[in-house]
Structure formats: C-alpha cells, structure tokens
Coordinates of C-alpha atoms (C1' of nucleotides) in Angstrom, one line a residue:
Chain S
X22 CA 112.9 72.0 104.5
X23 CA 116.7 71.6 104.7
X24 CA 118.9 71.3 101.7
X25 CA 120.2 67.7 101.5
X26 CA 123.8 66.4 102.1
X27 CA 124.1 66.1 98.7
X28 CA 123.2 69.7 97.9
X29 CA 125.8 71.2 100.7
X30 CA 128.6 68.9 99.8
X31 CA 127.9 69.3 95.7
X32 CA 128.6 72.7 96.3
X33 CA 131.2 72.7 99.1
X34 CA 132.9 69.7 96.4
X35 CA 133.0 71.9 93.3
X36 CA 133.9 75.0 95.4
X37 CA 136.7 73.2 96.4
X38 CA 137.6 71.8 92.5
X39 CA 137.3 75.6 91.2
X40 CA 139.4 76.7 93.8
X41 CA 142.3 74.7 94.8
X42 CA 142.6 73.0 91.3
X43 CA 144.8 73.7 88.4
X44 CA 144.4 72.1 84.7
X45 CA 145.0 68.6 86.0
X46 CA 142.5 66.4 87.3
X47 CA 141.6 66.2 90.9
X48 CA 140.9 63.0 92.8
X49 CA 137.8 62.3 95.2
X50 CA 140.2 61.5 97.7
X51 CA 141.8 64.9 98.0
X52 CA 138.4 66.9 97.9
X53 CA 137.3 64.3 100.8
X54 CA 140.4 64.7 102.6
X55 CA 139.9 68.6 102.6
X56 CA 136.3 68.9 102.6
X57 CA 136.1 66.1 105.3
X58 CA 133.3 64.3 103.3
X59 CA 133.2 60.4 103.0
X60 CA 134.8 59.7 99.9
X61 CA 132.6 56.9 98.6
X62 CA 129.3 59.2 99.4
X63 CA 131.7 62.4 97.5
X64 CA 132.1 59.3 94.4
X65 CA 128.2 59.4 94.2
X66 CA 127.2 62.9 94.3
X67 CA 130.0 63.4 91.8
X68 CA 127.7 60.7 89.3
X69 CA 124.5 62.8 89.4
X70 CA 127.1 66.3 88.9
X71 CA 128.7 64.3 86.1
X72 CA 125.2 63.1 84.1
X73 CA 124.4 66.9 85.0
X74 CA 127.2 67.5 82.5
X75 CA 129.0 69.4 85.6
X76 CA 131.9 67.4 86.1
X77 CA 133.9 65.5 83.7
X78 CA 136.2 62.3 84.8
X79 CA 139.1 60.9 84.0
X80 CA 140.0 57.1 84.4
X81 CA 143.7 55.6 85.7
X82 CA 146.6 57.2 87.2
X83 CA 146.6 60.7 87.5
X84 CA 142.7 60.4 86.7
X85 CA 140.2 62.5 88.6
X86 CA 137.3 65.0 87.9
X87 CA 137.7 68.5 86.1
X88 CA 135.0 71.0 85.8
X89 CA 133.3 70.6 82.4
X90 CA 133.1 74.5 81.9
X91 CA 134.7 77.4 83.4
X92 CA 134.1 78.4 87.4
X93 CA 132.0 81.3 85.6
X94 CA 129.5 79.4 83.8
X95 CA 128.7 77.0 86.4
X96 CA 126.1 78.5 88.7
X97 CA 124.5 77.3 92.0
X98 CA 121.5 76.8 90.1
X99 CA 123.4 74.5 87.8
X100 CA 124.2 72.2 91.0
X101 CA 121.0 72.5 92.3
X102 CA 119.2 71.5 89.5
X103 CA 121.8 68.0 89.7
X104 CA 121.0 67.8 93.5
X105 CA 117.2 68.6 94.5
X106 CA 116.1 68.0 91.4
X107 CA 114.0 70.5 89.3
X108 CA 111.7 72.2 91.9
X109 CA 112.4 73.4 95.7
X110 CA 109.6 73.5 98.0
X111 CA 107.0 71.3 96.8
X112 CA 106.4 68.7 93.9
X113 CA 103.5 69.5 92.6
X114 CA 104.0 72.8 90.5
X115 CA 105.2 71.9 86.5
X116 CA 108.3 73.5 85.4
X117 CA 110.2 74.5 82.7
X118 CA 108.9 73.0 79.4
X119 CA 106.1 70.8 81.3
X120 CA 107.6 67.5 79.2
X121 CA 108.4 65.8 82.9
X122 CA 104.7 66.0 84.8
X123 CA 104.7 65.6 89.2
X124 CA 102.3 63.8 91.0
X125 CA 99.4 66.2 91.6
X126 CA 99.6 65.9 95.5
X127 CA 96.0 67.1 95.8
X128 CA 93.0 67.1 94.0
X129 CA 92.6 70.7 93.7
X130 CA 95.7 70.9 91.0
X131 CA 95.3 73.9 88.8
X132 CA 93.1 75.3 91.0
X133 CA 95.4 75.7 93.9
X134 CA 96.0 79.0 95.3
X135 CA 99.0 77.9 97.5
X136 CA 100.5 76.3 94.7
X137 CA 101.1 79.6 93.2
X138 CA 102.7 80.9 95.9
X139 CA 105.6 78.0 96.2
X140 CA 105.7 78.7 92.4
X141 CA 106.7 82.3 92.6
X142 CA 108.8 81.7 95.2
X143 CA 110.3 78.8 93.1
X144 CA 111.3 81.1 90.6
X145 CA 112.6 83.8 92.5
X146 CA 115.0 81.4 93.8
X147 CA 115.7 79.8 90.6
X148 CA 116.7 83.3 89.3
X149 CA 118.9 84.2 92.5
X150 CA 120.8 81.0 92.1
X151 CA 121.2 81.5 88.5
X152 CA 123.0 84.4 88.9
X153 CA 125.7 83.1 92.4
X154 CA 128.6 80.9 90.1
X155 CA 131.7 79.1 91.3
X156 CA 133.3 82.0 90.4
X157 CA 131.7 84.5 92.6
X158 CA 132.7 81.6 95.4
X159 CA 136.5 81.8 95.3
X160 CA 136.1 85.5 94.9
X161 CA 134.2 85.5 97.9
X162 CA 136.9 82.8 99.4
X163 CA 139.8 85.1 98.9
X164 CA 138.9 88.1 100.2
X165 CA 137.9 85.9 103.4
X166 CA 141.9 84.9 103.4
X167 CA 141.3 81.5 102.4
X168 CA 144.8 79.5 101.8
X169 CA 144.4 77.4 98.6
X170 CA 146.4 74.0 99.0
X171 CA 149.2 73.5 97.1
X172 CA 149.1 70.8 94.5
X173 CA 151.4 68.4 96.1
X174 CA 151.8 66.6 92.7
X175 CA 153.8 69.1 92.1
X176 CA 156.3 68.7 94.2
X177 CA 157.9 65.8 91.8
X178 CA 159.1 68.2 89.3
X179 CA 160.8 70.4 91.6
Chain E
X10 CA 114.6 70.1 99.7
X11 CA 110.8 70.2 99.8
X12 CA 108.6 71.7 102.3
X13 CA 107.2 69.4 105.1
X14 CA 103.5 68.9 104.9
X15 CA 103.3 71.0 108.0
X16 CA 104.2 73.8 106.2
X17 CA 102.2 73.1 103.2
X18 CA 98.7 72.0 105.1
X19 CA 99.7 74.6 107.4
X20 CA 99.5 77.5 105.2
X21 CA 96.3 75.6 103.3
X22 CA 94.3 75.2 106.3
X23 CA 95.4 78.9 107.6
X24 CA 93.8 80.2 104.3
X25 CA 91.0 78.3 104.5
X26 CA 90.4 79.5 107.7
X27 CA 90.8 83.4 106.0
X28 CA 88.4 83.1 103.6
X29 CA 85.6 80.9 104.7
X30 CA 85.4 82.1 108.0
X31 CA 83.2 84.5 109.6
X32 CA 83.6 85.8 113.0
X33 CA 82.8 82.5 114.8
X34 CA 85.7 79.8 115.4
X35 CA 85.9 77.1 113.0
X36 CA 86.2 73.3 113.6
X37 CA 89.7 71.3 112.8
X38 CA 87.0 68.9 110.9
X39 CA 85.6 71.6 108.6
X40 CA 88.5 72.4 107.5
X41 CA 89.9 69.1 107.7
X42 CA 87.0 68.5 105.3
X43 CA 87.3 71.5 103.2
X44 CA 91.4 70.9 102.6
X45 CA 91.2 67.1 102.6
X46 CA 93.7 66.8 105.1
X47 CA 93.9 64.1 108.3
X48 CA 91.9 65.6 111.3
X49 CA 94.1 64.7 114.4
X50 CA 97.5 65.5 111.9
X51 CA 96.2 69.1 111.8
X52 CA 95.5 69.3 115.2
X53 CA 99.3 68.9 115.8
X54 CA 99.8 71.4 113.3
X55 CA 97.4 74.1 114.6
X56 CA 99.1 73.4 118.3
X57 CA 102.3 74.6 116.9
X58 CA 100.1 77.7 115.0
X59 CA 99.2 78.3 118.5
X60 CA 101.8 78.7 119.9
X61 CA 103.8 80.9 117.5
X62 CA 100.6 83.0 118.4
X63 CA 99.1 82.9 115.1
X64 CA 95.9 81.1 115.8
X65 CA 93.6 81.6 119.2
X66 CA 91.1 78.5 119.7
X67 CA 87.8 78.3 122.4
X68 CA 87.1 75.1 123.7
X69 CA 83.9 73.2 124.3
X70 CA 81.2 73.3 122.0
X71 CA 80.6 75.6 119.2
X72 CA 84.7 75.8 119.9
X73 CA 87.2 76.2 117.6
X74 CA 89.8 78.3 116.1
X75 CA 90.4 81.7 114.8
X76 CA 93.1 83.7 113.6
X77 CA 94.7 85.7 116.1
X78 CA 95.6 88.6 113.8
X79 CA 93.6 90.3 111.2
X80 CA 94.6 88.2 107.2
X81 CA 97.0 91.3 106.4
X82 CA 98.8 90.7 109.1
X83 CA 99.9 87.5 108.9
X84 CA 102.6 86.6 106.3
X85 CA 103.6 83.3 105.0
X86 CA 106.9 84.0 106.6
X87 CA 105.2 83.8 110.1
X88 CA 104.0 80.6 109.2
X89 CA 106.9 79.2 107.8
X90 CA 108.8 79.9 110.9
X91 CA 106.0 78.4 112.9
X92 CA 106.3 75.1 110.8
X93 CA 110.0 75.2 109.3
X94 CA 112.1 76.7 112.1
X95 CA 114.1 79.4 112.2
X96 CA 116.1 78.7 109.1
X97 CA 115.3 77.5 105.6
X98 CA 118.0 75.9 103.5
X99 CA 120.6 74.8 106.2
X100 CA 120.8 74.8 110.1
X101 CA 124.9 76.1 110.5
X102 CA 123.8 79.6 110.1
X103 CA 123.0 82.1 112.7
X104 CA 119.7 83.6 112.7
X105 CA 118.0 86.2 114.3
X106 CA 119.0 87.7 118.0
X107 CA 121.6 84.3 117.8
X108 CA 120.1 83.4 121.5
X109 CA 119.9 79.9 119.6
X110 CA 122.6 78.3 118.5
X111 CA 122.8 75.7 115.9
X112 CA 124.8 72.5 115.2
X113 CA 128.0 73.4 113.8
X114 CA 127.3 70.9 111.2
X115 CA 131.1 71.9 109.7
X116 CA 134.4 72.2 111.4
X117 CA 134.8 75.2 108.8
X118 CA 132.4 77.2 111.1
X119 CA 132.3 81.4 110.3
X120 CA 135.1 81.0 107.5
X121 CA 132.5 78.4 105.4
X122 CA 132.0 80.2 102.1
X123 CA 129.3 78.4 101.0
X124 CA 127.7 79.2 104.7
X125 CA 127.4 82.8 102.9
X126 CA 125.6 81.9 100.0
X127 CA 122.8 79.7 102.1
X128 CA 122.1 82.8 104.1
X129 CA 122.0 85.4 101.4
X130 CA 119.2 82.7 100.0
X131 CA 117.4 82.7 103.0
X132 CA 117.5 86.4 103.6
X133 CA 115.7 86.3 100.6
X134 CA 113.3 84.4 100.8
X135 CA 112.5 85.7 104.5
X136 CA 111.8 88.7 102.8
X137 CA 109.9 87.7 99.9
X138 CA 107.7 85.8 102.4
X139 CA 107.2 88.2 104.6
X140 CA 105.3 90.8 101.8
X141 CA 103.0 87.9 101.0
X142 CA 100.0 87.5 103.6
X143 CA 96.9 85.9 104.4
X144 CA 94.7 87.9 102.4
X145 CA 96.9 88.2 99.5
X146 CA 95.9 84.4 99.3
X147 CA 92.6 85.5 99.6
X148 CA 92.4 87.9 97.0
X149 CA 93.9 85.6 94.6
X150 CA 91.6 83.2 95.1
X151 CA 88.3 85.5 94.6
X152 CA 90.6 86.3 91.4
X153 CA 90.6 82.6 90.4
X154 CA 86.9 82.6 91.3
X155 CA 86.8 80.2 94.1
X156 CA 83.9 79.4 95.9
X157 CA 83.9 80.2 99.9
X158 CA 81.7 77.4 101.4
X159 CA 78.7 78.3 102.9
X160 CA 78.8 78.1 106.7
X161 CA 76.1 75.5 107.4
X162 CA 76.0 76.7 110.6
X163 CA 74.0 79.6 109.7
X164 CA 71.5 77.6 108.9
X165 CA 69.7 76.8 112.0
X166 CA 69.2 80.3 112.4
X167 CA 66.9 80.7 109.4
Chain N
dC14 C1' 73.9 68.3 136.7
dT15 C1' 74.6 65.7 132.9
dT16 C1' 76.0 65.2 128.3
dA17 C1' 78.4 65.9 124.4
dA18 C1' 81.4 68.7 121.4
dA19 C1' 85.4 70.4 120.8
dA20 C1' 90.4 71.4 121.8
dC21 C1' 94.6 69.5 124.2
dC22 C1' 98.3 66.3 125.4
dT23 C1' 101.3 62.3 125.0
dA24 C1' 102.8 58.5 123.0
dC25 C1' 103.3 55.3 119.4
dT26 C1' 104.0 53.4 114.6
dA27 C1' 104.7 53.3 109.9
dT28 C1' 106.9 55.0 106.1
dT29 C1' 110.1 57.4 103.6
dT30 C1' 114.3 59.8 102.9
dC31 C1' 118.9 60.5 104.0
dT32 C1' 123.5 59.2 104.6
dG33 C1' 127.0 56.3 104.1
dT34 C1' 129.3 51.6 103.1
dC35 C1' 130.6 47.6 100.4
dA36 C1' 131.9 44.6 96.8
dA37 C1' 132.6 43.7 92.2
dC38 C1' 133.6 45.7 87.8
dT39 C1' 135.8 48.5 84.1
dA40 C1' 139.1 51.6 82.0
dA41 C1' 143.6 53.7 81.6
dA42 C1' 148.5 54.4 82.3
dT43 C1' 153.0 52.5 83.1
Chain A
dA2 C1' 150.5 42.6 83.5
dT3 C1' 149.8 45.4 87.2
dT4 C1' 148.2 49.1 89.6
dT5 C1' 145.5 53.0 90.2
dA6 C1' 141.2 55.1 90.2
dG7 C1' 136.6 55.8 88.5
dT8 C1' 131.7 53.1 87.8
dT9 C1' 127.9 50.8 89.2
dG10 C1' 124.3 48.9 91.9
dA11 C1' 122.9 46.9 96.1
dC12 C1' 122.2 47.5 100.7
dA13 C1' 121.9 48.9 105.6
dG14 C1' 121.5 51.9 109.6
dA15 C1' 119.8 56.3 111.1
dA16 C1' 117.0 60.0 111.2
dA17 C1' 113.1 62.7 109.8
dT18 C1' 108.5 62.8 108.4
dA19 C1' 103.7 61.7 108.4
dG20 C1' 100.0 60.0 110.4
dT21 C1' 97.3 57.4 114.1
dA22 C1' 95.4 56.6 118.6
dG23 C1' 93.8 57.0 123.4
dG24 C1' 92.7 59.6 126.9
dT25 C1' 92.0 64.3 129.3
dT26 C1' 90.2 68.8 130.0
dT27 C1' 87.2 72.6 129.0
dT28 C1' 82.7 74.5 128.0
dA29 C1' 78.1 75.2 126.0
dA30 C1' 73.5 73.5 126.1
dG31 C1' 69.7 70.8 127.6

DNA sequence: CTTAAAACCTACTATTTCTGTCAACTAAAT
DNA sequence: ATTTAGTTGACAGAAATAGTAGGTTTTAAG
C-alpha cells in the first residue's frame, strides 16, 4: 500500500503554493516547472483539490490557483481526504456519518475482527494528519534552508 | 492507498490459524474454507509468511502449517512487512539498517519536505502495529463471541 | 513399495489502477 | 477580437494486483 501520485504531488503542489506564493494567483505551469510534475496530470489533481474546496481558481491572464484558506487551516488530512478518498487501508470499514456505505468485501461484515483493526488504525492516522498543516510544512522547509523562488512577475514593476 | 489483499488475507488467514488451531498443522484448504479465500492465492501468500519466518509448514500428509512463534509474539507489524515491504506510504524514504535502497522517486532527494512528513506517518504506524498481535485478534474475537470451528479431525479419534 | 495428501515452485493471464496525454471548450483580461 | 489560461472528458500505455494452473517434491499410511 503506497500513497498514489496524486497524493504525493497534492501535497508536494500545495506545499509549493503555500510556500513560494504571495497574494496573487499561481499558474500550473510554474508549480510543474518547480515541482517537475506533468502539468496537464498537476491540472487534474488540482480539480478533485478544487471540488475539495482546497484550491480556488482564477480564469485569464494572470489567472491561476490560490489556496482557499490560510496554510494553517489546511491540513494533510484535508488533502488526503481529496486524494485517497475517505478511508486508508481498506474499503470496507464505514466512516464518518455512515451516509456513503462501501462494498462489504466479505461476508463476515460486522462481524469481522480484522476490520477493526484497519479501523483503529484508520483513525489514528486520520487524527495524525489532522493535526500536520501547510503551515507546519514551510516551517519545516525553512529551517531545512529551502530558497523560496522569487515571483518573477515581479520583476515588471521594478 | 489501500492495503493489497496480501496483506488483508494475510493477516485473516494468520488469525484463523491462532484461534482455531490446536497443536497440529492446519491445511491451506481449511482455512481457505474457513476465510473464503482462493486456495492456491493463499499458498503464495503463506510462502512469503514463510519466509519472513512467521509460519513453519510439514509436508506430506496430515501436513500443513503452523505458526512459528507463540500468538503474542507475532504483531501485525511483522506481517505487514512480510506482505507490504519495508515501507508503508511511499518507497523514497530510508528504512531500517538502509542496506536497501530505494528509488529516488524525486530529484529533491534528503532536502524533500514532504519526504518528512511520510516517514513520521509511517514511524507511526510501525509502532502502533507493532503493540497489536496475534492474540490480541484472538481475544477480541472471543469478546465478539466468535465461534472457533471444531477440528473435524478429532473426530476419527472418538 | 505404492499411493495419496499435502506443501512447493514457476509461469501465465486477466483485471484493475495508475499515470499521463490530447483535443475541444469556456471564461476572463486587454 | 484576441490571447491567455483554466475546464472537461475521453483515452491510452504502463504497471501493479489478483488469481489460476501445471507440475514437482516430500511424507505419512496402507
């Protein structure tokens, strides 16, 4: 069981936003360029973040994607949830408020001792990954030294 | 990211094994029976059980296999590692002794960020699976009041 | 010694999921 | 109007997963 692309590069993409952005919109293109991940595949992961109310996009010139709330209040759970979907390690456990139900998998549902155990481990990660944000990432980032890039939009009002 | 069936039967057929078992081996087809899962697929799986030295088998008739350790002292985390691989999550991380190394996977290798935040997770969970055994499973299920099968084999004898 | 029951080994196939590409379309800014 | 950039859905190649199959070896029992 390996996280998917679209896990890696959700987060690695939305690192990268909360990081080297400022107020203005960022492109895919620049995210890809620096995160060196196909820009069309980055255009669809950024959907699902986007219907996960993650990201928010603006159309045109000088159009892009923007974080919907602040680096603090996005969590690793929050991309997760957009990405894998509701549950890690195995389908057939019901979570949250039960409205969406899994296929049961085996016959023994309910009755399943194993299940429990990819259920409490479920929620221990659930609650780990609720509490890493995008924060914690850049904080992380710059006491590793990492050189933000600078906005080269800028450079035309200089 | 969902476990493979591997894992899943894996740890199903190893508790099976736990708690319906006597001293005797037991068949791949009982508990292929028991678990409802594909005869000759588990016998792949319990090869690989084998050789992580979790299970010991006898050939021949009245053959079979049986858990090389006691129930307590065999963790889900053994299991896992038997069936998953060294790492959960993601492969670019470093595990262990690092006498194995992975794919890079990134150009970004040892200054990734999110790298960090994949390997705290599976610290995590390598520890969380490695308090839960075999006859933690057990207990919960005499708990949930499930019946242990009768070993038919006993009856010849009476 | 023969037979049969079981594990063991190797290869193969089918199915699904993952990863990424493409083309046509739509909206916004100049 | 034109250009830039996001939106959408379809699709294809690659890889991993899941399961099947045939044959071999070991061993207990008759």
């Amino acid at each position: 069981m390996k996280l998917s692309t679209k896990s890696r590069y959700g987060v690695r993409a939305l690192f990268d936003l909360a990081y080297n952005s400022g107020s203005l919109p960022t492109q895919v293109q620049d995210i890809s360029r620096r995160q060196d991940i196909s820009p069309r595949y980055l255009e669809q992961i950024f959907q699902n973040l986007k219907k996960a109310g993650i990201l928010t996009s603006k159309r045109g010139p000088k159009g892009g994607y923007t974080l919907a709330r602040k680096p603090e209040e996005i969590s690793i759970r929050d991309i997760l949830l957009a990405t894998e979907g509701e549950s890690l390690f195995v389908d057939c456990i019901v979570v949250g408020d039960g409205r969406r139900k899994r296929k049961p998998e085996c016959g023994l549902n309910g009755c399943c001792v194993t299940q429990t155990i990819w259920s409490d481990a479920n929620n221990l990660m659930t609650e780990h990954f609720g509490t890493v944000t995008l924060k914690d990432l850049c904080e992380r980032a710059q006491a590793m030294g990492l050189k933000r890039e600078v906005d080269n939009r800028m450079m035309y009002f200089i």
